[in-house]
PDB file of N, CA and C in Angstrom:
ATOM      1  N   TRP T  11    -104.412 -30.738  19.984  1.00  0.00           N
ATOM      2  CA  TRP T  11    -103.503 -31.749  20.430  1.00  0.00           C
ATOM      3  C   TRP T  11    -103.783 -33.038  19.673  1.00  0.00           C
ATOM      4  N   THR T  12    -102.711 -33.819  19.401  1.00  0.00           N
ATOM      5  CA  THR T  12    -102.888 -35.067  18.665  1.00  0.00           C
ATOM      6  C   THR T  12    -101.886 -36.111  19.124  1.00  0.00           C
ATOM      7  N   TRP T  13    -102.272 -37.379  18.971  1.00  0.00           N
ATOM      8  CA  TRP T  13    -101.352 -38.479  19.267  1.00  0.00           C
ATOM      9  C   TRP T  13    -100.380 -38.690  18.114  1.00  0.00           C
ATOM     10  N   ASP T  14    -100.832 -38.430  16.909  1.00  0.00           N
ATOM     11  CA  ASP T  14    -100.053 -38.771  15.711  1.00  0.00           C
ATOM     12  C   ASP T  14     -99.550 -37.506  15.015  1.00  0.00           C
ATOM     13  N   THR T  15     -98.455 -36.955  15.501  1.00  0.00           N
ATOM     14  CA  THR T  15     -97.931 -35.722  14.911  1.00  0.00           C
ATOM     15  C   THR T  15     -97.436 -35.937  13.492  1.00  0.00           C
ATOM     16  N   ALA T  16     -96.946 -37.140  13.174  1.00  0.00           N
ATOM     17  CA  ALA T  16     -96.497 -37.427  11.805  1.00  0.00           C
ATOM     18  C   ALA T  16     -97.669 -37.313  10.833  1.00  0.00           C
ATOM     19  N   GLU T  17     -98.824 -37.808  11.227  1.00  0.00           N
ATOM     20  CA  GLU T  17    -100.002 -37.729  10.366  1.00  0.00           C
ATOM     21  C   GLU T  17    -100.437 -36.279  10.174  1.00  0.00           C
ATOM     22  N   VAL T  18    -100.385 -35.498  11.237  1.00  0.00           N
ATOM     23  CA  VAL T  18    -100.754 -34.082  11.150  1.00  0.00           C
ATOM     24  C   VAL T  18     -99.812 -33.351  10.195  1.00  0.00           C
ATOM     25  N   LYS T  19     -98.508 -33.609  10.319  1.00  0.00           N
ATOM     26  CA  LYS T  19     -97.536 -32.973   9.428  1.00  0.00           C
ATOM     27  C   LYS T  19     -97.738 -33.422   7.989  1.00  0.00           C
ATOM     28  N   PHE T  20     -98.032 -34.704   7.800  1.00  0.00           N
ATOM     29  CA  PHE T  20     -98.299 -35.202   6.456  1.00  0.00           C
ATOM     30  C   PHE T  20     -99.520 -34.499   5.868  1.00  0.00           C
ATOM     31  N   GLN T  21    -100.599 -34.419   6.620  1.00  0.00           N
ATOM     32  CA  GLN T  21    -101.821 -33.786   6.129  1.00  0.00           C
ATOM     33  C   GLN T  21    -101.597 -32.323   5.779  1.00  0.00           C
ATOM     34  N   GLU T  22    -100.799 -31.631   6.582  1.00  0.00           N
ATOM     35  CA  GLU T  22    -100.498 -30.229   6.301  1.00  0.00           C
ATOM     36  C   GLU T  22     -99.791 -30.110   4.945  1.00  0.00           C
ATOM     37  N   GLY T  23     -98.776 -30.940   4.720  1.00  0.00           N
ATOM     38  CA  GLY T  23     -98.067 -30.928   3.446  1.00  0.00           C
ATOM     39  C   GLY T  23     -98.958 -31.331   2.294  1.00  0.00           C
ATOM     40  N   PHE T  24     -99.764 -32.374   2.499  1.00  0.00           N
ATOM     41  CA  PHE T  24    -100.647 -32.848   1.435  1.00  0.00           C
ATOM     42  C   PHE T  24    -101.694 -31.793   1.089  1.00  0.00           C
ATOM     43  N   ASN T  25    -102.216 -31.099   2.081  1.00  0.00           N
ATOM     44  CA  ASN T  25    -103.181 -30.032   1.814  1.00  0.00           C
ATOM     45  C   ASN T  25    -102.543 -28.901   1.012  1.00  0.00           C
ATOM     46  N   CYS T  26    -101.298 -28.554   1.345  1.00  0.00           N
ATOM     47  CA  CYS T  26    -100.588 -27.532   0.576  1.00  0.00           C
ATOM     48  C   CYS T  26    -100.341 -28.009  -0.850  1.00  0.00           C
ATOM     49  N   LEU T  27    -100.010 -29.292  -1.004  1.00  0.00           N
ATOM     50  CA  LEU T  27     -99.806 -29.850  -2.342  1.00  0.00           C
ATOM     51  C   LEU T  27    -101.103 -29.813  -3.141  1.00  0.00           C
ATOM     52  N   THR T  28    -102.205 -30.138  -2.519  1.00  0.00           N
ATOM     53  CA  THR T  28    -103.504 -30.094  -3.196  1.00  0.00           C
ATOM     54  C   THR T  28    -103.798 -28.673  -3.684  1.00  0.00           C
ATOM     55  N   ASP T  29    -103.537 -27.688  -2.849  1.00  0.00           N
ATOM     56  CA  ASP T  29    -103.726 -26.290  -3.250  1.00  0.00           C
ATOM     57  C   ASP T  29    -102.818 -25.938  -4.421  1.00  0.00           C
ATOM     58  N   TYR T  30    -101.568 -26.405  -4.372  1.00  0.00           N
ATOM     59  CA  TYR T  30    -100.603 -26.148  -5.449  1.00  0.00           C
ATOM     60  C   TYR T  30    -101.112 -26.745  -6.766  1.00  0.00           C
ATOM     61  N   VAL T  31    -101.621 -27.970  -6.711  1.00  0.00           N
ATOM     62  CA  VAL T  31    -102.122 -28.634  -7.920  1.00  0.00           C
ATOM     63  C   VAL T  31    -103.319 -27.875  -8.481  1.00  0.00           C
ATOM     64  N   ARG T  32    -104.201 -27.411  -7.625  1.00  0.00           N
ATOM     65  CA  ARG T  32    -105.347 -26.625  -8.097  1.00  0.00           C
ATOM     66  C   ARG T  32    -104.877 -25.370  -8.844  1.00  0.00           C
ATOM     67  N   GLU T  33    -103.836 -24.730  -8.324  1.00  0.00           N
ATOM     68  CA  GLU T  33    -103.359 -23.481  -8.916  1.00  0.00           C
ATOM     69  C   GLU T  33    -102.505 -23.706 -10.160  1.00  0.00           C
ATOM     70  N   HIS T  34    -101.632 -24.732 -10.130  1.00  0.00           N
ATOM     71  CA  HIS T  34    -100.653 -24.918 -11.203  1.00  0.00           C
ATOM     72  C   HIS T  34    -100.996 -26.045 -12.169  1.00  0.00           C
ATOM     73  N   GLY T  35    -101.946 -26.900 -11.807  1.00  0.00           N
ATOM     74  CA  GLY T  35    -102.350 -27.980 -12.694  1.00  0.00           C
ATOM     75  C   GLY T  35    -101.428 -29.186 -12.697  1.00  0.00           C
ATOM     76  N   ASN T  36    -100.444 -29.214 -11.806  1.00  0.00           N
ATOM     77  CA  ASN T  36     -99.540 -30.362 -11.706  1.00  0.00           C
ATOM     78  C   ASN T  36     -98.941 -30.388 -10.303  1.00  0.00           C
ATOM     79  N   ALA T  37     -98.200 -31.466 -10.013  1.00  0.00           N
ATOM     80  CA  ALA T  37     -97.566 -31.612  -8.702  1.00  0.00           C
ATOM     81  C   ALA T  37     -96.048 -31.532  -8.805  1.00  0.00           C
ATOM     82  N   ARG T  38     -95.554 -30.891  -9.842  1.00  0.00           N
ATOM     83  CA  ARG T  38     -94.111 -30.735 -10.019  1.00  0.00           C
ATOM     84  C   ARG T  38     -93.648 -29.478  -9.274  1.00  0.00           C
ATOM     85  N   VAL T  39     -93.353 -29.661  -8.007  1.00  0.00           N
ATOM     86  CA  VAL T  39     -92.977 -28.553  -7.126  1.00  0.00           C
ATOM     87  C   VAL T  39     -91.453 -28.433  -7.113  1.00  0.00           C
ATOM     88  N   ILE T  40     -90.940 -27.242  -7.388  1.00  0.00           N
ATOM     89  CA  ILE T  40     -89.489 -27.063  -7.339  1.00  0.00           C
ATOM     90  C   ILE T  40     -89.026 -27.144  -5.879  1.00  0.00           C
ATOM     91  N   PRO T  41     -87.808 -27.630  -5.646  1.00  0.00           N
ATOM     92  CA  PRO T  41     -87.349 -27.850  -4.268  1.00  0.00           C
ATOM     93  C   PRO T  41     -87.373 -26.627  -3.360  1.00  0.00           C
ATOM     94  N   LYS T  42     -87.210 -25.442  -3.893  1.00  0.00           N
ATOM     95  CA  LYS T  42     -87.174 -24.242  -3.041  1.00  0.00           C
ATOM     96  C   LYS T  42     -88.530 -23.538  -2.935  1.00  0.00           C
ATOM     97  N   TYR T  43     -89.593 -24.157  -3.453  1.00  0.00           N
ATOM     98  CA  TYR T  43     -90.903 -23.500  -3.455  1.00  0.00           C
ATOM     99  C   TYR T  43     -91.441 -23.363  -2.031  1.00  0.00           C
ATOM    100  N   VAL T  44     -91.921 -22.169  -1.713  1.00  0.00           N
ATOM    101  CA  VAL T  44     -92.567 -21.866  -0.438  1.00  0.00           C
ATOM    102  C   VAL T  44     -93.947 -21.302  -0.760  1.00  0.00           C
ATOM    103  N   THR T  45     -94.970 -21.799  -0.083  1.00  0.00           N
ATOM    104  CA  THR T  45     -96.323 -21.327  -0.330  1.00  0.00           C
ATOM    105  C   THR T  45     -96.463 -19.869   0.106  1.00  0.00           C
ATOM    106  N   PRO T  46     -97.494 -19.189  -0.351  1.00  0.00           N
ATOM    107  CA  PRO T  46     -97.696 -17.789   0.060  1.00  0.00           C
ATOM    108  C   PRO T  46     -97.784 -17.603   1.580  1.00  0.00           C
ATOM    109  N   ASP T  47     -98.245 -18.644   2.297  1.00  0.00           N
ATOM    110  CA  ASP T  47     -98.327 -18.511   3.760  1.00  0.00           C
ATOM    111  C   ASP T  47     -97.072 -19.017   4.473  1.00  0.00           C
ATOM    112  N   GLY T  48     -96.006 -19.332   3.705  1.00  0.00           N
ATOM    113  CA  GLY T  48     -94.717 -19.659   4.305  1.00  0.00           C
ATOM    114  C   GLY T  48     -94.392 -21.133   4.468  1.00  0.00           C
ATOM    115  N   TYR T  49     -95.270 -22.030   4.006  1.00  0.00           N
ATOM    116  CA  TYR T  49     -95.000 -23.464   4.135  1.00  0.00           C
ATOM    117  C   TYR T  49     -93.978 -23.885   3.083  1.00  0.00           C
ATOM    118  N   LYS T  50     -92.935 -24.606   3.496  1.00  0.00           N
ATOM    119  CA  LYS T  50     -91.865 -25.038   2.587  1.00  0.00           C
ATOM    120  C   LYS T  50     -92.284 -26.314   1.854  1.00  0.00           C
ATOM    121  N   LEU T  51     -93.172 -26.136   0.872  1.00  0.00           N
ATOM    122  CA  LEU T  51     -93.734 -27.269   0.147  1.00  0.00           C
ATOM    123  C   LEU T  51     -92.678 -28.005  -0.661  1.00  0.00           C
ATOM    124  N   GLY T  52     -91.745 -27.290  -1.270  1.00  0.00           N
ATOM    125  CA  GLY T  52     -90.687 -27.950  -2.035  1.00  0.00           C
ATOM    126  C   GLY T  52     -89.856 -28.875  -1.165  1.00  0.00           C
ATOM    127  N   LEU T  53     -89.530 -28.433   0.037  1.00  0.00           N
ATOM    128  CA  LEU T  53     -88.777 -29.261   0.980  1.00  0.00           C
ATOM    129  C   LEU T  53     -89.612 -30.457   1.408  1.00  0.00           C
ATOM    130  N   TRP T  54     -90.894 -30.249   1.693  1.00  0.00           N
ATOM    131  CA  TRP T  54     -91.781 -31.338   2.087  1.00  0.00           C
ATOM    132  C   TRP T  54     -91.836 -32.398   0.992  1.00  0.00           C
ATOM    133  N   MET T  55     -91.950 -31.949  -0.265  1.00  0.00           N
ATOM    134  CA  MET T  55     -91.997 -32.893  -1.387  1.00  0.00           C
ATOM    135  C   MET T  55     -90.697 -33.685  -1.477  1.00  0.00           C
ATOM    136  N   ALA T  56     -89.562 -33.027  -1.329  1.00  0.00           N
ATOM    137  CA  ALA T  56     -88.267 -33.706  -1.425  1.00  0.00           C
ATOM    138  C   ALA T  56     -88.137 -34.775  -0.334  1.00  0.00           C
ATOM    139  N   ILE T  57     -88.508 -34.428   0.881  1.00  0.00           N
ATOM    140  CA  ILE T  57     -88.438 -35.380   1.993  1.00  0.00           C
ATOM    141  C   ILE T  57     -89.399 -36.532   1.762  1.00  0.00           C
ATOM    142  N   TYR T  58     -90.605 -36.219   1.304  1.00  0.00           N
ATOM    143  CA  TYR T  58     -91.611 -37.252   1.049  1.00  0.00           C
ATOM    144  C   TYR T  58     -91.139 -38.210  -0.046  1.00  0.00           C
ATOM    145  N   GLU T  59     -90.554 -37.671  -1.108  1.00  0.00           N
ATOM    146  CA  GLU T  59     -90.057 -38.520  -2.191  1.00  0.00           C
ATOM    147  C   GLU T  59     -88.925 -39.421  -1.701  1.00  0.00           C
ATOM    148  N   LEU T  60     -88.040 -38.904  -0.860  1.00  0.00           N
ATOM    149  CA  LEU T  60     -86.976 -39.743  -0.285  1.00  0.00           C
ATOM    150  C   LEU T  60     -87.572 -40.853   0.578  1.00  0.00           C
ATOM    151  N   ALA T  61     -88.590 -40.534   1.344  1.00  0.00           N
ATOM    152  CA  ALA T  61     -89.256 -41.549   2.167  1.00  0.00           C
ATOM    153  C   ALA T  61     -89.879 -42.626   1.287  1.00  0.00           C
ATOM    154  N   MET T  62     -90.466 -42.222   0.186  1.00  0.00           N
ATOM    155  CA  MET T  62     -91.057 -43.197  -0.743  1.00  0.00           C
ATOM    156  C   MET T  62     -89.985 -44.137  -1.277  1.00  0.00           C
ATOM    157  N   LEU T  63     -88.841 -43.579  -1.669  1.00  0.00           N
ATOM    158  CA  LEU T  63     -87.751 -44.412  -2.174  1.00  0.00           C
ATOM    159  C   LEU T  63     -87.253 -45.379  -1.101  1.00  0.00           C
ATOM    160  N   ALA T  64     -87.124 -44.897   0.122  1.00  0.00           N
ATOM    161  CA  ALA T  64     -86.653 -45.737   1.220  1.00  0.00           C
ATOM    162  C   ALA T  64     -87.613 -46.884   1.509  1.00  0.00           C
ATOM    163  N   LEU T  65     -88.888 -46.665   1.219  1.00  0.00           N
ATOM    164  CA  LEU T  65     -89.901 -47.700   1.459  1.00  0.00           C
ATOM    165  C   LEU T  65     -90.175 -48.527   0.215  1.00  0.00           C
ATOM    166  N   GLY T  66     -89.313 -48.460  -0.747  1.00  0.00           N
ATOM    167  CA  GLY T  66     -89.482 -49.268  -1.952  1.00  0.00           C
ATOM    168  C   GLY T  66     -90.442 -48.662  -2.956  1.00  0.00           C
ATOM    169  N   GLY T  67     -90.629 -47.357  -2.899  1.00  0.00           N
ATOM    170  CA  GLY T  67     -91.479 -46.694  -3.877  1.00  0.00           C
ATOM    171  C   GLY T  67     -92.917 -46.507  -3.455  1.00  0.00           C
ATOM    172  N   HIS T  68     -93.262 -46.909  -2.235  1.00  0.00           N
ATOM    173  CA  HIS T  68     -94.641 -46.765  -1.764  1.00  0.00           C
ATOM    174  C   HIS T  68     -94.750 -45.573  -0.825  1.00  0.00           C
ATOM    175  N   ALA T  69     -95.795 -44.806  -1.004  1.00  0.00           N
ATOM    176  CA  ALA T  69     -96.020 -43.645  -0.149  1.00  0.00           C
ATOM    177  C   ALA T  69     -96.246 -44.098   1.288  1.00  0.00           C
ATOM    178  N   PRO T  70     -95.618 -43.433   2.259  1.00  0.00           N
ATOM    179  CA  PRO T  70     -95.730 -43.846   3.653  1.00  0.00           C
ATOM    180  C   PRO T  70     -97.148 -43.859   4.219  1.00  0.00           C
ATOM    181  N   HIS T  71     -98.033 -42.992   3.739  1.00  0.00           N
ATOM    182  CA  HIS T  71     -99.374 -42.914   4.316  1.00  0.00           C
ATOM    183  C   HIS T  71    -100.461 -43.446   3.389  1.00  0.00           C
ATOM    184  N   TYR T  72    -100.079 -44.091   2.311  1.00  0.00           N
ATOM    185  CA  TYR T  72    -101.056 -44.628   1.386  1.00  0.00           C
ATOM    186  C   TYR T  72    -100.719 -46.065   1.053  1.00  0.00           C
ATOM    187  N   PRO T  73    -101.725 -46.878   0.745  1.00  0.00           N
ATOM    188  CA  PRO T  73    -101.465 -48.271   0.370  1.00  0.00           C
ATOM    189  C   PRO T  73    -100.729 -48.344  -0.964  1.00  0.00           C
ATOM    190  N   ALA T  74    -100.234 -49.512  -1.286  1.00  0.00           N
ATOM    191  CA  ALA T  74     -99.429 -49.703  -2.492  1.00  0.00           C
ATOM    192  C   ALA T  74    -100.258 -49.670  -3.777  1.00  0.00           C
ATOM    193  N   GLU T  75    -101.578 -49.618  -3.685  1.00  0.00           N
ATOM    194  CA  GLU T  75    -102.394 -49.591  -4.890  1.00  0.00           C
ATOM    195  C   GLU T  75    -102.163 -48.306  -5.679  1.00  0.00           C
ATOM    196  N   THR T  76    -102.589 -48.343  -6.937  1.00  0.00           N
ATOM    197  CA  THR T  76    -102.505 -47.162  -7.788  1.00  0.00           C
ATOM    198  C   THR T  76    -103.428 -46.090  -7.231  1.00  0.00           C
ATOM    199  N   PRO T  77    -102.964 -44.835  -7.168  1.00  0.00           N
ATOM    200  CA  PRO T  77    -103.829 -43.769  -6.653  1.00  0.00           C
ATOM    201  C   PRO T  77    -105.020 -43.539  -7.578  1.00  0.00           C
ATOM    202  N   PRO T  78    -106.113 -43.002  -7.049  1.00  0.00           N
ATOM    203  CA  PRO T  78    -107.268 -42.718  -7.903  1.00  0.00           C
ATOM    204  C   PRO T  78    -106.902 -41.705  -8.985  1.00  0.00           C
ATOM    205  N   THR T  79    -107.558 -41.812 -10.120  1.00  0.00           N
ATOM    206  CA  THR T  79    -107.309 -40.881 -11.215  1.00  0.00           C
ATOM    207  C   THR T  79    -108.607 -40.218 -11.642  1.00  0.00           C
ATOM    208  N   ASP T  80    -108.477 -39.064 -12.303  1.00  0.00           N
ATOM    209  CA  ASP T  80    -109.651 -38.389 -12.828  1.00  0.00           C
ATOM    210  C   ASP T  80    -109.954 -38.939 -14.228  1.00  0.00           C
ATOM    211  N   LYS T  81    -110.906 -38.349 -14.931  1.00  0.00           N
ATOM    212  CA  LYS T  81    -111.321 -38.848 -16.246  1.00  0.00           C
ATOM    213  C   LYS T  81    -110.200 -38.853 -17.275  1.00  0.00           C
ATOM    214  N   SER T  82    -109.216 -37.953 -17.123  1.00  0.00           N
ATOM    215  CA  SER T  82    -108.120 -37.875 -18.087  1.00  0.00           C
ATOM    216  C   SER T  82    -107.002 -38.863 -17.767  1.00  0.00           C
ATOM    217  N   GLY T  83    -107.101 -39.551 -16.631  1.00  0.00           N
ATOM    218  CA  GLY T  83    -106.065 -40.489 -16.239  1.00  0.00           C
ATOM    219  C   GLY T  83    -104.994 -39.882 -15.360  1.00  0.00           C
ATOM    220  N   GLU T  84    -105.130 -38.607 -15.060  1.00  0.00           N
ATOM    221  CA  GLU T  84    -104.176 -37.929 -14.178  1.00  0.00           C
ATOM    222  C   GLU T  84    -104.513 -38.245 -12.728  1.00  0.00           C
ATOM    223  N   PRO T  85    -103.519 -38.207 -11.812  1.00  0.00           N
ATOM    224  CA  PRO T  85    -103.817 -38.428 -10.396  1.00  0.00           C
ATOM    225  C   PRO T  85    -104.896 -37.471  -9.906  1.00  0.00           C
ATOM    226  N   ASP T  86    -105.837 -37.995  -9.147  1.00  0.00           N
ATOM    227  CA  ASP T  86    -106.949 -37.200  -8.635  1.00  0.00           C
ATOM    228  C   ASP T  86    -106.663 -36.844  -7.181  1.00  0.00           C
ATOM    229  N   PHE T  87    -106.130 -35.645  -6.960  1.00  0.00           N
ATOM    230  CA  PHE T  87    -105.776 -35.215  -5.618  1.00  0.00           C
ATOM    231  C   PHE T  87    -106.993 -34.865  -4.787  1.00  0.00           C
ATOM    232  N   GLU T  88    -108.166 -34.852  -5.403  1.00  0.00           N
ATOM    233  CA  GLU T  88    -109.386 -34.543  -4.669  1.00  0.00           C
ATOM    234  C   GLU T  88    -110.032 -35.810  -4.114  1.00  0.00           C
ATOM    235  N   ALA T  89    -109.666 -36.976  -4.617  1.00  0.00           N
ATOM    236  CA  ALA T  89    -110.286 -38.221  -4.187  1.00  0.00           C
ATOM    237  C   ALA T  89    -110.061 -38.437  -2.696  1.00  0.00           C
ATOM    238  N   GLY T  90    -111.101 -38.807  -2.004  1.00  0.00           N
ATOM    239  CA  GLY T  90    -110.988 -39.104  -0.597  1.00  0.00           C
ATOM    240  C   GLY T  90    -110.951 -37.906   0.318  1.00  0.00           C
ATOM    241  N   THR T  91    -111.149 -36.707  -0.231  1.00  0.00           N
ATOM    242  CA  THR T  91    -111.139 -35.531   0.646  1.00  0.00           C
ATOM    243  C   THR T  91    -112.542 -35.089   0.943  1.00  0.00           C
TER     244      THR T  91
END
């Protein structure tokens, strides 16, 4: 049970995205992509991107600062986990 269901749903999507990045090496998820366990990651990404646009380009659950990057300069999806 949780008070913040939006946060739980966000974390579920973000965890699936992290797994996708580990497997595919990028976060370019096609809109119809469904994870092997049935999570509609492509839909989650589309909704999340629309939310970012509605908020002026800032991710709803992250501050406006630049996300952490790895040594190559790519976004580091492992940071903070």
